[in-house]
C-alpha positions as MATLAB code, in Angstrom:
seq = 'WAARNAVLATDTVVLIEVDDAVLILDDGSRRRARKQTSRLLTVKAGILLDHPVQVVAISAAAFPGLALAVRAGTDGLGANPIEEITHVTGEWTLRLLLVSLAVTPARRWLGWRWAAPLRRTFGLAAFTYACLHFATYVGLDQFFDFDAIVEDVLDRRYITA';
ca = [
       0.417    3.412   31.378;
      -1.173    4.116   27.520;
       0.249    1.028   25.277;
      -1.560   -1.175   28.505;
      -5.073   -1.220   27.289;
      -4.311   -0.408   23.894;
      -5.782   -3.029   21.323;
      -3.516   -3.427   18.258;
      -4.680   -5.462   15.492;
      -2.857   -7.789   13.130;
      -4.462  -10.194   10.275;
      -5.493  -12.774   12.330;
      -4.276  -12.203   16.458;
      -4.797   -8.924   18.476;
      -1.882   -8.311   21.072;
      -2.942   -5.928   24.192;
      -0.300   -6.316   26.831;
       3.703   -5.988   26.670;
       3.684   -7.781   30.045;
       0.944  -10.324   30.182;
       0.237  -11.309   26.432;
      -3.390  -11.778   25.771;
      -4.392  -13.164   22.663;
      -7.989  -12.570   21.164;
      -8.346  -15.092   18.095;
     -10.653  -13.511   14.936;
     -13.688  -15.720   16.605;
     -13.645  -13.450   19.352;
     -11.857  -15.593   22.114;
      -9.157  -15.378   24.651;
      -6.669  -16.863   25.240;
      -3.546  -15.703   27.578;
       0.073  -17.056   26.044;
       2.505  -19.552   27.688;
       5.331  -16.965   27.786;
       5.575  -13.334   28.128;
       6.299  -10.861   24.842;
       9.407   -8.781   24.718;
       7.641   -5.695   22.848;
       4.610   -4.422   21.494;
       4.070   -4.404   17.642;
       2.569   -1.313   16.280;
      -0.282   -1.214   13.925;
      -1.520    1.202   12.109;
      -4.555    0.724    9.392;
      -3.574   -2.463    9.159;
      -0.335   -2.157    8.673;
       1.808   -3.876   10.589;
       5.302   -0.948   11.751;
       7.479   -3.292   13.610;
      10.340   -3.573   11.468;
      12.352   -0.740   10.452;
      12.414   -1.824    6.273;
       8.681   -1.647    7.034;
       8.178    2.118    7.941;
      10.880    3.066    4.624;
       9.130    1.599    2.020;
       5.526    2.617    2.804;
       8.137    6.075    3.322;
       8.992    5.431   -0.083;
       5.569    4.235   -1.729;
       3.929    7.595   -0.292;
       6.864   10.049   -1.749;
       6.188   10.233   -5.476;
       2.255   10.716   -4.161;
       3.340   13.477   -1.674;
       5.801   15.263   -4.266;
       3.153   15.183   -6.734;
       0.780   16.772   -4.319;
       3.202   19.366   -3.640;
       3.431   20.467   -7.181;
       0.160   20.687   -7.650;
      -0.101   22.790   -5.145;
       2.653   25.104   -6.133;
       1.327   25.320   -9.526;
       4.373   23.119  -10.713;
       2.386   20.534  -13.092;
       2.955   22.388  -16.519;
       0.832   23.210  -18.984;
      -1.603   20.167  -18.768;
      -1.602   18.952  -15.177;
      -4.319   16.667  -15.490;
      -2.158   14.678  -18.145;
       0.733   15.327  -15.568;
      -1.053   13.486  -12.701;
      -2.764   11.098  -15.009;
       1.009    9.925  -15.841;
       2.171    9.925  -13.036;
       0.131    7.992  -10.949;
       0.082    5.707  -14.166;
       4.379    5.279  -13.793;
       4.288    4.882  -10.278;
       1.320    2.102  -10.355;
       3.447    0.073  -13.107;
       6.554    0.665  -10.899;
       5.542   -0.235   -7.942;
       3.251   -3.166   -9.241;
       6.913   -4.460  -10.553;
       8.673   -4.442   -7.224;
       6.091   -6.449   -5.177;
       6.188   -9.009   -8.036;
      10.140   -9.054   -7.752;
       9.542   -9.646   -3.751;
       9.369  -13.172   -4.211;
      12.133  -14.097   -5.954;
      14.140  -11.812   -4.254;
      13.134  -13.631   -1.410;
      13.956  -16.755   -2.665;
      17.356  -16.626   -4.720;
      18.587  -13.943   -2.264;
      17.527  -15.531    0.772;
      15.603  -12.257    1.832;
      13.448  -13.264    4.112;
      13.098  -10.265    5.699;
      11.214   -8.961    2.635;
       8.215  -10.760    2.874;
       5.999   -8.026    4.086;
       7.303   -5.878    1.693;
       5.732   -8.069   -0.992;
       2.068   -6.383    0.523;
       3.027   -3.150    1.116;
       4.114   -2.526   -2.491;
       1.563   -4.289   -3.569;
      -1.570   -1.921   -1.560;
       0.576    1.125   -2.669;
       0.272   -0.157   -6.149;
      -3.384   -0.011   -5.520;
      -3.540    2.920   -3.976;
      -1.578    5.053   -7.100;
      -3.752    3.001   -9.959;
      -6.859    3.852   -8.216;
      -5.857    7.273   -8.416;
      -5.198    6.709  -11.621;
      -8.512    5.696  -12.811;
     -10.442    8.879  -10.459;
      -8.074   11.383  -12.404;
      -8.340    9.754  -15.719;
     -12.135    8.911  -15.182;
     -13.441   12.465  -13.155;
     -10.864   15.091  -14.303;
     -10.049   14.123  -17.457;
     -13.183   12.869  -19.006;
     -15.501   14.304  -16.452;
     -17.480   10.934  -15.816;
     -18.707   11.483  -19.923;
     -19.032    7.245  -19.912;
     -19.424    7.507  -23.540;
     -16.879    9.588  -24.441;
     -14.531    6.939  -21.734;
     -15.746    4.147  -24.283;
     -14.793    6.013  -27.209;
     -11.073    6.742  -25.950;
     -11.061    2.870  -24.959;
     -11.899    1.736  -28.138;
      -9.416    4.272  -29.910;
      -6.557    3.512  -27.940;
      -6.846   -0.843  -27.648;
      -3.732   -0.739  -26.016;
      -5.309    0.446  -22.656;
      -7.259   -2.986  -22.614;
      -4.441   -5.131  -23.532;
];
């Protein structure tokens, strides 16, 4: 069976088999687990997809970027597409950052222990949109003209606030 030989990595532990759990620690040493594991965790690009809420969170975070890509492909970004891309990625950066920061209070006040992994998911999504926002501004809007970027930042001080 294919999953029997698959090596799936999490941050600290790697699970190899479903029936006979073998743990591979960070230092590379192997240790057999005392009890058998009943399920296999699915890991894609370092993101634990063990819980359906995680899949929904990743899909929800990716949807605005996909919608923006569809709009870009169908000429639906309006008269100034670079400005639209910059604004959309910037707005979603702030939204996802706020959602990420709201996870801990929600866990404490509402008792939502299941929401703990979502903080990292939304934080990484916010970072992704921030990188897209920055790359759009520097590459598409300013064409890597760093003198113009410095002048623009000095003219609009709220950018660095």
